[in-house]
GROMACS .gro file of C-alpha atoms in nm:
model
  257
    1MET     CA    1   1.423   2.315  -0.293
    2ASN     CA    2   1.687   2.210  -0.547
    3ARG     CA    3   1.901   1.978  -0.276
    4PHE     CA    4   1.531   1.822  -0.238
    5LEU     CA    5   1.469   1.758  -0.644
    6THR     CA    6   1.835   1.686  -0.599
    7LEU     CA    7   1.746   1.361  -0.343
    8VAL     CA    8   1.447   1.303  -0.506
    9ASN     CA    9   1.628   1.262  -0.832
   10LYS     CA   10   1.866   1.030  -0.653
   11GLU     CA   11   1.619   0.791  -0.535
   12ILE     CA   12   1.475   0.768  -0.889
   13ILE     CA   13   1.779   0.640  -1.045
   14GLU     CA   14   1.826   0.411  -0.732
   15LEU     CA   15   1.469   0.265  -0.819
   16MET     CA   16   1.571   0.189  -1.186
   17ARG     CA   17   1.884   0.056  -1.062
   18ASN     CA   18   1.795  -0.210  -0.870
   19GLY     CA   19   1.438  -0.303  -1.093
   20LYS     CA   20   1.209  -0.187  -0.801
   21LEU     CA   21   1.052   0.072  -1.101
   22ILE     CA   22   0.918  -0.250  -1.329
   23TRP     CA   23   0.902  -0.542  -1.039
   24LEU     CA   24   0.666  -0.415  -0.807
   25PRO     CA   25   0.362  -0.264  -1.061
   26VAL     CA   26   0.413  -0.612  -1.276
   27VAL     CA   27   0.380  -0.825  -0.932
   28LEU     CA   28   0.086  -0.591  -0.822
   29MET     CA   29  -0.102  -0.591  -1.154
   30ILE     CA   30  -0.070  -0.993  -1.148
   31LEU     CA   31  -0.182  -0.986  -0.805
   32GLY     CA   32  -0.503  -0.736  -0.871
   33ILE     CA   33  -0.594  -0.906  -1.252
   34SER     CA   34  -0.588  -1.280  -1.048
   35GLN     CA   35  -0.892  -1.187  -0.839
   36PRO     CA   36  -1.172  -1.136  -1.201
   37LEU     CA   37  -0.979  -1.432  -1.354
   38THR     CA   38  -0.988  -1.692  -1.065
   39SER     CA   39  -1.365  -1.565  -0.977
   40TYR     CA   40  -1.483  -1.624  -1.351
   41TYR     CA   41  -1.311  -1.928  -1.398
   42MET     CA   42  -1.346  -2.133  -1.025
   43PRO     CA   43  -1.576  -2.386  -1.180
   44GLN     CA   44  -1.349  -2.501  -1.425
   45ILE     CA   45  -1.034  -2.503  -1.209
   46LEU     CA   46  -1.240  -2.699  -0.895
   47ASP     CA   47  -1.362  -2.916  -1.211
   48MET     CA   48  -1.019  -2.964  -1.310
   49ALA     CA   49  -0.858  -3.015  -0.965
   50GLY     CA   50  -1.134  -3.215  -0.836
   51ASN     CA   51  -1.210  -3.582  -0.825
   52LEU     CA   52  -1.591  -3.565  -0.931
   53PRO     CA   53  -1.794  -3.829  -1.024
   54GLU     CA   54  -1.902  -3.885  -1.357
   55GLY     CA   55  -2.185  -3.635  -1.457
   56ALA     CA   56  -2.153  -3.417  -1.160
   57SER     CA   57  -2.144  -3.019  -1.197
   58ILE     CA   58  -2.027  -2.752  -0.956
   59THR     CA   59  -2.221  -2.401  -0.985
   60ILE     CA   60  -2.092  -2.135  -0.795
   61PRO     CA   61  -2.340  -1.783  -0.792
   62THR     CA   62  -2.132  -1.531  -1.023
   63PRO     CA   63  -2.028  -1.280  -0.796
   64SER     CA   64  -2.091  -0.923  -0.853
   65GLY     CA   65  -1.877  -0.661  -1.029
   66GLU     CA   66  -1.827  -0.474  -0.675
   67GLU     CA   67  -1.762  -0.839  -0.489
   68VAL     CA   68  -1.466  -0.906  -0.728
   69LEU     CA   69  -1.319  -0.559  -0.671
   70ILE     CA   70  -1.370  -0.629  -0.291
   71GLY     CA   71  -1.186  -0.943  -0.320
   72ALA     CA   72  -0.907  -0.744  -0.451
   73LEU     CA   73  -0.889  -0.501  -0.213
   74SER     CA   74  -0.864  -0.801   0.002
   75GLN     CA   75  -0.573  -0.918  -0.164
   76TYR     CA   76  -0.428  -0.566  -0.151
   77GLY     CA   77  -0.467  -0.576   0.211
   78THR     CA   78  -0.289  -0.907   0.287
   79ILE     CA   79  -0.026  -0.982   0.005
   80GLY     CA   80  -0.030  -0.612  -0.084
   81THR     CA   81   0.094  -0.490   0.243
   82LEU     CA   82   0.363  -0.743   0.243
   83LEU     CA   83   0.493  -0.610  -0.065
   84PHE     CA   84   0.485  -0.256   0.031
   85VAL     CA   85   0.689  -0.302   0.325
   86LEU     CA   86   0.972  -0.510   0.132
   87ALA     CA   87   0.952  -0.235  -0.141
   88THR     CA   88   1.002   0.036   0.132
   89MET     CA   89   1.242  -0.168   0.402
   90ASN     CA   90   1.577  -0.087   0.260
   91VAL     CA   91   1.562   0.243   0.159
   92ILE     CA   92   1.733   0.397   0.468
   93ALA     CA   93   1.933   0.033   0.569
   94GLN     CA   94   2.073   0.013   0.246
   95GLU     CA   95   2.237   0.342   0.219
   96ARG     CA   96   2.364   0.284   0.650
   97GLN     CA   97   2.493  -0.077   0.539
   98ASN     CA   98   2.709   0.078   0.215
   99GLY     CA   99   2.822   0.399   0.363
  100SER     CA  100   2.619   0.638   0.111
  101ILE     CA  101   2.440   0.754   0.382
  102THR     CA  102   2.773   0.991   0.492
  103LEU     CA  103   2.858   1.094   0.176
  104VAL     CA  104   2.499   1.260   0.159
  105MET     CA  105   2.434   1.379   0.494
  106VAL     CA  106   2.820   1.557   0.501
  107ARG     CA  107   2.678   1.743   0.231
  108PRO     CA  108   2.472   2.063   0.278
  109VAL     CA  109   2.116   1.817   0.319
  110ASN     CA  110   1.881   1.808   0.621
  111GLU     CA  111   1.740   1.542   0.759
  112TRP     CA  112   1.384   1.648   0.662
  113GLN     CA  113   1.511   1.660   0.287
  114TYR     CA  114   1.660   1.336   0.350
  115ILE     CA  115   1.396   1.141   0.477
  116GLY     CA  116   1.128   1.379   0.282
  117SER     CA  117   1.279   1.266  -0.038
  118LYS     CA  118   1.254   0.899   0.012
  119TYR     CA  119   0.919   0.910   0.147
  120VAL     CA  120   0.786   1.154  -0.152
  121VAL     CA  121   0.970   0.841  -0.370
  122GLN     CA  122   0.836   0.563  -0.212
  123LEU     CA  123   0.472   0.688  -0.209
  124ALA     CA  124   0.492   0.816  -0.547
  125LEU     CA  125   0.594   0.469  -0.689
  126LEU     CA  126   0.344   0.224  -0.446
  127LEU     CA  127   0.040   0.479  -0.514
  128THR     CA  128   0.116   0.414  -0.904
  129SER     CA  129   0.168   0.048  -0.901
  130LEU     CA  130  -0.161   0.052  -0.757
  131ILE     CA  131  -0.319   0.248  -0.928
  132LEU     CA  132  -0.233   0.020  -1.219
  133SER     CA  133  -0.304  -0.261  -1.052
  134TYR     CA  134  -0.670  -0.180  -0.941
  135CYS     CA  135  -0.767   0.003  -1.273
  136ILE     CA  136  -0.661  -0.333  -1.495
  137THR     CA  137  -0.863  -0.532  -1.222
  138TRP     CA  138  -1.154  -0.281  -1.245
  139TYR     CA  139  -1.140  -0.335  -1.646
  140TYR     CA  140  -1.130  -0.717  -1.642
  141THR     CA  141  -1.402  -0.699  -1.335
  142ASN     CA  142  -1.594  -0.513  -1.621
  143LEU     CA  143  -1.547  -0.739  -1.910
  144LEU     CA  144  -1.594  -1.073  -1.727
  145PHE     CA  145  -1.879  -0.924  -1.459
  146THR     CA  146  -2.138  -0.652  -1.422
  147THR     CA  147  -2.030  -0.315  -1.476
  148VAL     CA  148  -1.856  -0.114  -1.180
  149ASP     CA  149  -1.908   0.272  -1.217
  150TRP     CA  150  -1.538   0.437  -1.272
  151LYS     CA  151  -1.651   0.705  -1.008
  152VAL     CA  152  -1.704   0.466  -0.759
  153MET     CA  153  -1.391   0.250  -0.846
  154MET     CA  154  -1.162   0.538  -0.848
  155SER     CA  155  -1.331   0.672  -0.488
  156SER     CA  156  -1.297   0.330  -0.310
  157LEU     CA  157  -0.894   0.355  -0.491
  158PHE     CA  158  -0.860   0.703  -0.281
  159ILE     CA  159  -0.989   0.535   0.024
  160TYR     CA  160  -0.758   0.264  -0.011
  161SER     CA  161  -0.487   0.484  -0.086
  162PHE     CA  162  -0.407   0.610   0.264
  163TRP     CA  163  -0.344   0.268   0.366
  164VAL     CA  164  -0.038   0.263   0.133
  165LEU     CA  165   0.086   0.622   0.312
  166PHE     CA  166   0.022   0.466   0.624
  167VAL     CA  167   0.261   0.143   0.592
  168VAL     CA  168   0.514   0.403   0.413
  169SER     CA  169   0.487   0.607   0.679
  170VAL     CA  170   0.584   0.323   0.994
  171THR     CA  171   0.808   0.160   0.769
  172LEU     CA  172   1.028   0.471   0.697
  173PHE     CA  173   0.992   0.521   1.044
  174VAL     CA  174   1.133   0.160   1.203
  175GLY     CA  175   1.393   0.250   0.897
  176THR     CA  176   1.549   0.526   1.103
  177PHE     CA  177   1.606   0.327   1.403
  178LEU     CA  178   1.666  -0.003   1.240
  179GLU     CA  179   1.974  -0.084   1.081
  180HIS     CA  180   1.878  -0.453   0.923
  181ASN     CA  181   1.609  -0.518   0.640
  182GLY     CA  182   1.466  -0.814   0.848
  183GLY     CA  183   1.383  -0.673   1.167
  184ILE     CA  184   1.265  -0.326   0.970
  185ALA     CA  185   0.987  -0.572   0.782
  186GLY     CA  186   0.921  -0.754   1.083
  187VAL     CA  187   0.867  -0.470   1.312
  188SER     CA  188   0.672  -0.283   1.076
  189LEU     CA  189   0.441  -0.608   0.954
  190LEU     CA  190   0.391  -0.687   1.314
  191PHE     CA  191   0.250  -0.344   1.387
  192LEU     CA  192   0.017  -0.328   1.138
  193SER     CA  193  -0.057  -0.647   1.185
  194LEU     CA  194  -0.146  -0.581   1.538
  195ILE     CA  195  -0.355  -0.263   1.421
  196SER     CA  196  -0.567  -0.450   1.209
  197LEU     CA  197  -0.599  -0.729   1.491
  198LEU     CA  198  -0.714  -0.443   1.746
  199THR     CA  199  -0.930  -0.299   1.491
  200SER     CA  200  -1.132  -0.650   1.450
  201LEU     CA  201  -1.119  -0.710   1.838
  202LEU     CA  202  -1.259  -0.336   1.919
  203PRO     CA  203  -1.457  -0.194   1.697
  204LYS     CA  204  -1.631   0.059   1.916
  205PHE     CA  205  -1.289   0.146   2.052
  206MET     CA  206  -1.099   0.130   1.676
  207GLU     CA  207  -1.340   0.344   1.489
  208TRP     CA  208  -1.079   0.573   1.391
  209SER     CA  209  -0.828   0.324   1.324
  210PRO     CA  210  -0.640   0.305   0.941
  211GLY     CA  211  -0.723  -0.059   0.984
  212ASN     CA  212  -1.063   0.018   0.899
  213LEU     CA  213  -0.962   0.160   0.516
  214ARG     CA  214  -1.024  -0.152   0.362
  215VAL     CA  215  -1.348  -0.189   0.547
  216GLU     CA  216  -1.413   0.180   0.427
  217ALA     CA  217  -1.322   0.110   0.048
  218THR     CA  218  -1.548  -0.215   0.015
  219LYS     CA  219  -1.868   0.002   0.178
  220LEU     CA  220  -1.848   0.263  -0.051
  221LEU     CA  221  -1.841  -0.039  -0.330
  222VAL     CA  222  -2.153  -0.135  -0.200
  223GLU     CA  223  -2.360   0.153  -0.070
  224GLN     CA  224  -2.203   0.360  -0.329
  225GLN     CA  225  -2.185   0.667  -0.120
  226TRP     CA  226  -1.914   0.851   0.159
  227SER     CA  227  -1.984   0.801   0.522
  228GLN     CA  228  -1.921   1.004   0.801
  229SER     CA  229  -1.701   0.719   0.972
  230THR     CA  230  -1.480   0.758   0.615
  231VAL     CA  231  -1.389   1.102   0.696
  232LEU     CA  232  -1.289   1.015   1.012
  233VAL     CA  233  -1.050   0.686   0.907
  234ILE     CA  234  -0.918   0.943   0.650
  235GLY     CA  235  -0.859   1.174   0.870
  236SER     CA  236  -0.711   0.991   1.167
  237THR     CA  237  -0.482   0.776   0.904
  238THR     CA  238  -0.329   1.146   0.749
  239THR     CA  239  -0.292   1.306   1.112
  240LEU     CA  240  -0.102   0.946   1.254
  241SER     CA  241   0.141   0.893   0.907
  242LEU     CA  242   0.255   1.283   0.984
  243LEU     CA  243   0.319   1.215   1.296
  244LEU     CA  244   0.502   0.912   1.184
  245PHE     CA  245   0.704   1.106   0.946
  246ILE     CA  246   0.787   1.378   1.192
  247SER     CA  247   0.917   1.158   1.458
  248GLY     CA  248   1.095   0.971   1.190
  249VAL     CA  249   1.326   1.276   1.090
  250LEU     CA  250   1.377   1.374   1.480
  251VAL     CA  251   1.496   1.033   1.552
  252PHE     CA  252   1.676   1.007   1.235
  253ARG     CA  253   1.861   1.356   1.356
  254ARG     CA  254   1.941   1.215   1.707
  255LEU     CA  255   2.083   0.904   1.602
  256SER     CA  256   2.282   1.083   1.358
  257SER     CA  257   2.429   1.333   1.573
   0.00000   0.00000   0.00000
């Protein structure tokens, strides 16, 4: 346990050095807060940007607070996923490139501790950033639109957090056998996009898919209650993430031996 905690501490120090501890939460908060602000000021934005005849006015139905949060979840599903992959892709590749991975593995450290420390720290960073972003988005949504109950907001956040878990698992797994950041990001994004695409094209066969997590979070915001499909998707995502973590450790052990 002491060795694992030492590795965790090393990862946290590395986050401070590369600035990821600052830029990722800030970028995600800007991404989240842009949704309620642009929704609220959209008529003025269109009025300033469009070349409308004099006297013409733009009338856009005011969205509910739930609809604004649904829009924010959509942003997290696209741009957010890209940021999650970019933030995670180099945690193993960077140490391979600078040779520090050799110095770590010659010590009494096993593969489970090495991969596990990176997994825990990256997941904690991404989830903390997501929580900060979603909470500030919820605050401005309540300020500018209809109020969304905090329990409903937290429940939708809890559901969507499993997508972050899945993204970290996929990216770290790919990082165990690829050495270049571009390749890791490309393969990870391709796989995640394929999962989302198959989920959309084959809804009957992909009810369990992690690609349904945003749908389930959206459904909870609208219906304000849990469903059996939500439990199924969360369970399958957790299982797949665990299998990816175990597979990543085994692949890393084989390539390191």
